[in-house]
Amino acid sequence: MAEAENQGPSSADRNGAGPRGACRLGGESADSRAMNFRSGHCGALRVKDVGQRATLAGWVGSRRDHGGVIFVDLRDREGITQVVFRPEEHAATAGAAHNLRDEDVIKISGTVAKRLEGTENAKLSTGEIEIVADDLQILNKADVLPFPLDEQIANEDLRLTHRYLDLRRPGMAANLQLRHRVIKTVRDILDGDGFWEIETPILSKSTPEGARDFLVPSRLNPGNFYALPQAPQQYKQLLMAAGVEKYFQIARCFRDEDLRADRQPEFTQADIEMSFVTAEDLFALIEKMFVAVFRAAHGVEITTPFPRLTHREAMDRFGSDKPDTRWTQEIVDVGDIFAGTEFKVFRGALDSGGVVRALNAKGLAKITTGQIEELTEMAKQFGAKGLAFIKCENGEWKSPIVKFFTEAEKASLRERLRIEDGDLVLFGADQWEIVCEVLGRVRLRAVELIGLTHDPKRLDFLWVVDFPLLAWSDEEQKWNAVHHPFTRPKAEDLPLLEAKKYAEVRAEAYDIVLNGVEIGGGSIRIHEADLQSVMFNVLGVNEEQQASMFGHLLKAFKFGTPPHGGIALGLDRLIMLLAGAESIRDVIAFPKNNRGIELMTGSPSPADFRQLRELSISSTKKA
RNA sequence: GGAGCCUUAGCUCAAUUGGUUAGAGCGCUGCCCUGUCACGGCAGAGGUUGCGGGUUCGAGUCCCGUAGGCUCCGCCA
């Protein structure tokens, strides 16, 4: 495959021309197509077009009616053009224009004219011209709008109920366009690299582990249910067994869990799987893809390769498996400084095999007592017994615990944490895992409390690698897969797996993180039936269950499945970050609200009795 | 399942310690206005302060409950 194919869309592509070799169907520029209904879009006309006739169609953005002359800002998705109605030239047309109101859909014809000296509008790309209309057709009248389209509106309920209006707003339209651009770039890059886009079933099989499934009753098989896929995981591995070698899919995934600003019950992943690859091959591919995506979406050049942190290191330094490294303050071990301390809390933690660690929250000494309490409350929520602190103000250390410190301890602390006036030092003393988690959470909250706003152009990508393979669940009293049951243990840790030292086994698994948001994750998979069976056994899936639930996969592994691995990128979150949005709802055309309701159509809704009877199901819900 | 914040006109918001007839801007309706682009001017309509209960001489304001929205925790292989 020619290298040039891997360079991503050119700047011309951003105007819709498409990269070399890409399918051109539907890829033409919006204005290059022959237009019969209208002569062009509302963002197109310039001074060079003065004197020409033009026919435009669109929505009435605003009407400025001077009693005589009337101005209308005509808007379509490409821009705004000012239309002038002059009663002295076209009385009937101008007369009709008096009755226009916001969001009426109209078609106008007229002559492109240079605006009068001094009345140009620098805010519009078409601001040097206007169309003197001699014909006006009202294509559809609009009622009074439920909310204004030209300003930010907080009421998301109302926006979602009238989403088609919300999406007319330029900001939202830009998000949709950005989404299209990102997804097209992903497709182009993968196509250029020899990947095949293959659709896998939406009506598929329930998986025992993982999130709750959405179930679909089968009419033809009464009492049986399809599950909507949480991810195309098994199918894509079976495509590797099928010899596809390079697969991808812009895949809709479904998980019946509670919603969040960054979680919808249905969401979109760029799902990728390759045969005969190492993790390094995947990292290189994904980095190349991000270079192309950020070039196409933002015109920025990002730096590769991305830094890497092991999971252990990420937890140790940032208290998170998806560190936000834009704020450079890290969690630091101070156990050695307090090796001889008499302070009971530190002494107790160290004596019981725990750690004492600290975070210097630079510039947070101005924190209020209430905010300290909030941080303490949060620390307790994540398993700490409390949250010790030192406020460094006006040259003195204000703290309930500093009286227990020796001068030498204070001096060492000052040096290691680079403590200066205005800092707030927070301590964690407990088992390593708890301290990391607590200080990691506190670290993120501290950034909010400082009111720190990061440079919006800053893009801190990183790979988190060497995730643990397994995690103990107290609730279920069993080992669960941290990534998923098909993830490959690191070769050098296989002896640990055999020795049943499950907590120590690392996986060939990796996440990609951008500015503290997990935007993708993947692994090298198990491709041997024996090893997969061992893995299932560890997870408490017995032989019988293995045969009934995963027999197809185990069988495929026995018929020559190649070594393979892959990754899935969360496109909604990625596009959210690119758009600078605070919720993935802002980059999804028709999202659901917090309770999983799509307010515009009102789904979900009750099913009538006949429908349920046909499906052989009844509801346990009391009416 | 849990915690926090919020709910006043179509929209965005205000209303002092609990005190007169709940206000403003935008939008809407009518009239006027020939170079605006947040056009301008005059006039007008529009409210069971989410809902239910309580305290009080008096509640948008205080208390209890409830509904809805958002954010977070749990959950999300």
Tab-separated table of N, CA, C and O (backbone and C1' of nucleotides) in Angstrom, chain A residues 156 160 212 255-267 322 381-382 441 572-573 576 582-588 591-597, chain B residues 1-4 69-76:
chain	number	residue	atom	x	y	z
A	156	GLU	N	-31.600	21.533	29.013
A	156	GLU	CA	-31.289	20.454	28.082
A	156	GLU	C	-32.524	19.613	27.743
A	156	GLU	O	-32.641	19.078	26.636
A	160	LEU	N	-33.568	18.627	24.010
A	160	LEU	CA	-33.695	17.243	23.561
A	160	LEU	C	-35.099	16.952	23.053
A	160	LEU	O	-35.284	16.133	22.155
A	212	ARG	N	-24.840	-5.256	32.134
A	212	ARG	CA	-26.170	-5.810	31.861
A	212	ARG	C	-26.437	-5.735	30.365
A	212	ARG	O	-26.069	-4.768	29.698
A	255	ARG	N	-25.016	-1.098	26.421
A	255	ARG	CA	-24.817	-1.562	27.798
A	255	ARG	C	-25.919	-0.979	28.662
A	255	ARG	O	-26.121	0.231	28.681
A	256	ASP	N	-26.616	-1.854	29.356
A	256	ASP	CA	-27.757	-1.410	30.157
A	256	ASP	C	-27.309	-1.041	31.553
A	256	ASP	O	-27.626	-1.723	32.524
A	257	GLU	N	-26.541	0.036	31.662
A	257	GLU	CA	-26.086	0.535	32.954
A	257	GLU	C	-26.515	1.976	33.109
A	257	GLU	O	-26.997	2.588	32.153
A	258	ASP	N	-26.333	2.514	34.346
A	258	ASP	CA	-26.750	3.895	34.582
A	258	ASP	C	-25.960	4.868	33.710
A	258	ASP	O	-24.798	4.649	33.412
A	259	LEU	N	-26.602	5.968	33.346
A	259	LEU	CA	-25.990	6.929	32.428
A	259	LEU	C	-25.177	7.986	33.161
A	259	LEU	O	-25.334	8.183	34.360
A	260	ARG	N	-24.324	8.630	32.410
A	260	ARG	CA	-23.461	9.703	32.924
A	260	ARG	C	-23.237	10.696	31.787
A	260	ARG	O	-23.619	10.451	30.656
A	261	ALA	N	-22.541	11.784	32.127
A	261	ALA	CA	-22.241	12.774	31.092
A	261	ALA	C	-21.428	12.138	29.961
A	261	ALA	O	-21.532	12.544	28.810
A	262	ASP	N	-20.634	11.112	30.302
A	262	ASP	CA	-19.815	10.469	29.257
A	262	ASP	C	-20.248	9.022	29.016
A	262	ASP	O	-19.468	8.225	28.519
A	263	ARG	N	-21.474	8.685	29.393
A	263	ARG	CA	-21.955	7.323	29.176
A	263	ARG	C	-23.383	7.297	28.703
A	263	ARG	O	-24.273	7.825	29.360
A	264	GLN	N	-23.606	6.699	27.543
A	264	GLN	CA	-24.949	6.498	27.002
A	264	GLN	C	-25.180	4.993	26.881
A	264	GLN	O	-24.224	4.235	26.716
A	265	PRO	N	-26.420	4.561	26.925
A	265	PRO	CA	-26.676	3.121	26.819
A	265	PRO	C	-26.309	2.564	25.444
A	265	PRO	O	-26.033	1.381	25.321
A	266	GLU	N	-26.362	3.395	24.410
A	266	GLU	CA	-25.789	2.979	23.139
A	266	GLU	C	-24.727	3.992	22.751
A	266	GLU	O	-24.916	5.195	22.890
A	267	PHE	N	-23.601	3.489	22.311
A	267	PHE	CA	-22.481	4.362	21.997
A	267	PHE	C	-21.696	3.736	20.856
A	267	PHE	O	-21.979	2.607	20.448
A	322	LYS	N	-6.168	6.280	34.453
A	322	LYS	CA	-6.289	7.178	33.309
A	322	LYS	C	-5.835	8.569	33.731
A	322	LYS	O	-6.630	9.504	33.813
A	381	GLN	N	-14.778	8.259	51.602
A	381	GLN	CA	-15.622	7.498	50.687
A	381	GLN	C	-14.805	6.442	49.932
A	381	GLN	O	-15.320	5.384	49.577
A	382	PHE	N	-13.535	6.762	49.712
A	382	PHE	CA	-12.704	5.825	48.963
A	382	PHE	C	-11.808	5.000	49.875
A	382	PHE	O	-10.812	4.436	49.434
A	441	ARG	N	-7.980	10.702	43.548
A	441	ARG	CA	-9.268	11.405	43.507
A	441	ARG	C	-9.136	12.827	44.026
A	441	ARG	O	-9.666	13.771	43.449
A	572	ASP	N	-17.429	8.531	20.731
A	572	ASP	CA	-18.216	9.629	21.314
A	572	ASP	C	-17.344	10.499	22.218
A	572	ASP	O	-17.378	11.723	22.152
A	573	ARG	N	-16.560	9.810	23.063
A	573	ARG	CA	-15.694	10.563	23.984
A	573	ARG	C	-14.604	11.322	23.234
A	573	ARG	O	-14.286	12.457	23.569
A	576	MET	N	-16.176	14.251	21.645
A	576	MET	CA	-16.496	15.201	22.706
A	576	MET	C	-15.274	16.054	23.043
A	576	MET	O	-15.367	17.283	23.138
A	582	GLU	N	-18.788	19.153	27.009
A	582	GLU	CA	-18.671	18.599	28.357
A	582	GLU	C	-19.469	17.315	28.510
A	582	GLU	O	-19.428	16.670	29.558
A	583	SER	N	-20.222	16.978	27.479
A	583	SER	CA	-21.023	15.761	27.558
A	583	SER	C	-21.041	15.111	26.181
A	583	SER	O	-21.045	15.806	25.164
A	584	ILE	N	-21.068	13.771	26.156
A	584	ILE	CA	-21.149	13.127	24.849
A	584	ILE	C	-22.518	13.363	24.213
A	584	ILE	O	-22.685	13.179	23.018
A	585	ARG	N	-23.484	13.794	25.011
A	585	ARG	CA	-24.797	14.113	24.422
A	585	ARG	C	-24.675	15.202	23.357
A	585	ARG	O	-25.485	15.257	22.432
A	586	ASP	N	-23.672	16.074	23.529
A	586	ASP	CA	-23.512	17.180	22.583
A	586	ASP	C	-22.896	16.747	21.252
A	586	ASP	O	-22.828	17.549	20.322
A	587	VAL	N	-22.410	15.509	21.176
A	587	VAL	CA	-21.855	15.053	19.898
A	587	VAL	C	-22.614	13.843	19.360
A	587	VAL	O	-22.148	13.167	18.440
A	588	ILE	N	-23.782	13.556	19.950
A	588	ILE	CA	-24.653	12.482	19.478
A	588	ILE	C	-25.945	13.139	19.016
A	588	ILE	O	-26.507	13.974	19.735
A	591	PRO	N	-29.428	11.791	21.569
A	591	PRO	CA	-29.027	11.050	22.768
A	591	PRO	C	-30.193	10.860	23.739
A	591	PRO	O	-31.263	11.438	23.563
A	592	LYS	N	-29.948	10.038	24.754
A	592	LYS	CA	-30.938	9.803	25.796
A	592	LYS	C	-30.573	10.604	27.032
A	592	LYS	O	-29.410	10.927	27.242
A	593	ASN	N	-31.580	10.921	27.826
A	593	ASN	CA	-31.303	11.675	29.050
A	593	ASN	C	-30.846	10.721	30.147
A	593	ASN	O	-30.664	9.527	29.923
A	594	ASN	N	-30.667	11.281	31.359
A	594	ASN	CA	-30.129	10.520	32.484
A	594	ASN	C	-30.871	9.229	32.795
A	594	ASN	O	-30.302	8.307	33.342
A	595	ARG	N	-32.163	9.222	32.484
A	595	ARG	CA	-32.961	8.025	32.787
A	595	ARG	C	-33.135	7.132	31.550
A	595	ARG	O	-34.015	6.271	31.529
A	596	GLY	N	-32.330	7.379	30.543
A	596	GLY	CA	-32.390	6.524	29.362
A	596	GLY	C	-33.576	6.818	28.466
A	596	GLY	O	-33.934	5.999	27.632
A	597	ILE	N	-34.169	8.011	28.631
A	597	ILE	CA	-35.331	8.354	27.810
A	597	ILE	C	-34.902	9.268	26.661
A	597	ILE	O	-34.144	10.219	26.865
B	1	G	P	-33.645	1.761	43.071
B	1	G	O5'	-32.639	2.169	44.254
B	1	G	C5'	-32.759	1.494	45.467
B	1	G	C4'	-31.438	1.522	46.168
B	1	G	C3'	-30.939	2.911	46.562
B	1	G	O3'	-31.558	3.403	47.739
B	1	G	C1'	-29.184	1.715	45.515
B	2	G	P	-31.807	5.005	47.866
B	2	G	O5'	-30.350	5.588	48.106
B	2	G	C5'	-29.619	5.250	49.282
B	2	G	C4'	-28.263	5.891	49.249
B	2	G	C3'	-28.241	7.403	49.102
B	2	G	O3'	-28.500	8.081	50.315
B	2	G	C1'	-26.670	6.458	47.614
B	3	A	P	-29.134	9.566	50.297
B	3	A	O5'	-27.895	10.453	49.827
B	3	A	C5'	-26.771	10.623	50.684
B	3	A	C4'	-25.735	11.490	50.006
B	3	A	C3'	-26.220	12.862	49.547
B	3	A	O3'	-26.265	13.804	50.605
B	3	A	C1'	-24.979	11.849	47.812
B	4	G	P	-27.299	15.043	50.531
B	4	G	O5'	-26.640	15.990	49.432
B	4	G	C5'	-25.392	16.625	49.683
B	4	G	C4'	-24.898	17.290	48.427
B	4	G	C3'	-25.806	18.342	47.834
B	4	G	O3'	-25.691	19.588	48.486
B	4	G	C1'	-25.054	16.903	46.117
B	69	G	P	-36.094	13.108	34.544
B	69	G	O5'	-35.172	14.405	34.548
B	69	G	C5'	-35.284	15.358	33.501
B	69	G	C4'	-34.343	16.498	33.740
B	69	G	C3'	-32.891	16.120	33.970
B	69	G	O3'	-32.212	15.857	32.755
B	69	G	C1'	-33.543	17.680	35.607
B	70	C	P	-31.093	14.718	32.703
B	70	C	O5'	-29.826	15.453	33.325
B	70	C	C5'	-29.270	16.594	32.691
B	70	C	C4'	-28.351	17.316	33.641
B	70	C	C3'	-27.188	16.494	34.184
B	70	C	O3'	-26.104	16.456	33.266
B	70	C	C1'	-28.228	17.647	35.958
B	71	U	P	-25.095	15.225	33.292
B	71	U	O5'	-24.282	15.432	34.652
B	71	U	C5'	-23.329	16.483	34.753
B	71	U	C4'	-22.724	16.490	36.129
B	71	U	C3'	-22.170	15.157	36.611
B	71	U	O3'	-20.900	14.864	36.065
B	71	U	C1'	-23.459	16.115	38.326
B	72	C	P	-20.460	13.367	35.844
B	72	C	O5'	-20.218	12.819	37.328
B	72	C	C5'	-19.114	13.292	38.089
B	72	C	C4'	-19.266	12.908	39.543
B	72	C	C3'	-19.258	11.418	39.850
B	72	C	O3'	-17.960	10.866	39.842
B	72	C	C1'	-20.976	12.458	41.080
B	73	C	P	-17.745	9.318	39.566
B	73	C	O5'	-18.286	8.646	40.903
B	73	C	C5'	-17.547	8.746	42.114
B	73	C	C4'	-18.224	7.960	43.214
B	73	C	C3'	-18.514	6.501	42.909
B	73	C	O3'	-17.372	5.679	43.044
B	73	C	C1'	-20.408	7.483	43.901
B	74	G	P	-17.196	4.413	42.080
B	74	G	O5'	-18.400	3.461	42.489
B	74	G	C5'	-18.400	2.778	43.741
B	74	G	C4'	-19.708	2.056	43.943
B	74	G	C3'	-20.061	1.015	42.887
B	74	G	O3'	-19.459	-0.245	43.157
B	74	G	C1'	-21.912	2.422	43.235
B	75	C	P	-18.605	-0.978	42.035
B	75	C	O5'	-19.651	-1.149	40.848
B	75	C	C5'	-20.683	-2.146	40.901
B	75	C	C4'	-21.643	-1.927	39.755
B	75	C	C3'	-21.044	-1.978	38.357
B	75	C	O3'	-20.893	-3.298	37.884
B	75	C	C1'	-22.408	-0.067	38.532
B	76	C	P	-19.612	-3.692	37.033
B	76	C	O5'	-19.756	-2.758	35.751
B	76	C	C5'	-20.717	-3.070	34.733
B	76	C	C4'	-20.632	-2.056	33.620
B	76	C	C3'	-19.280	-1.951	32.913
B	76	C	O3'	-19.122	-2.961	31.942
B	76	C	C1'	-20.054	0.206	33.426
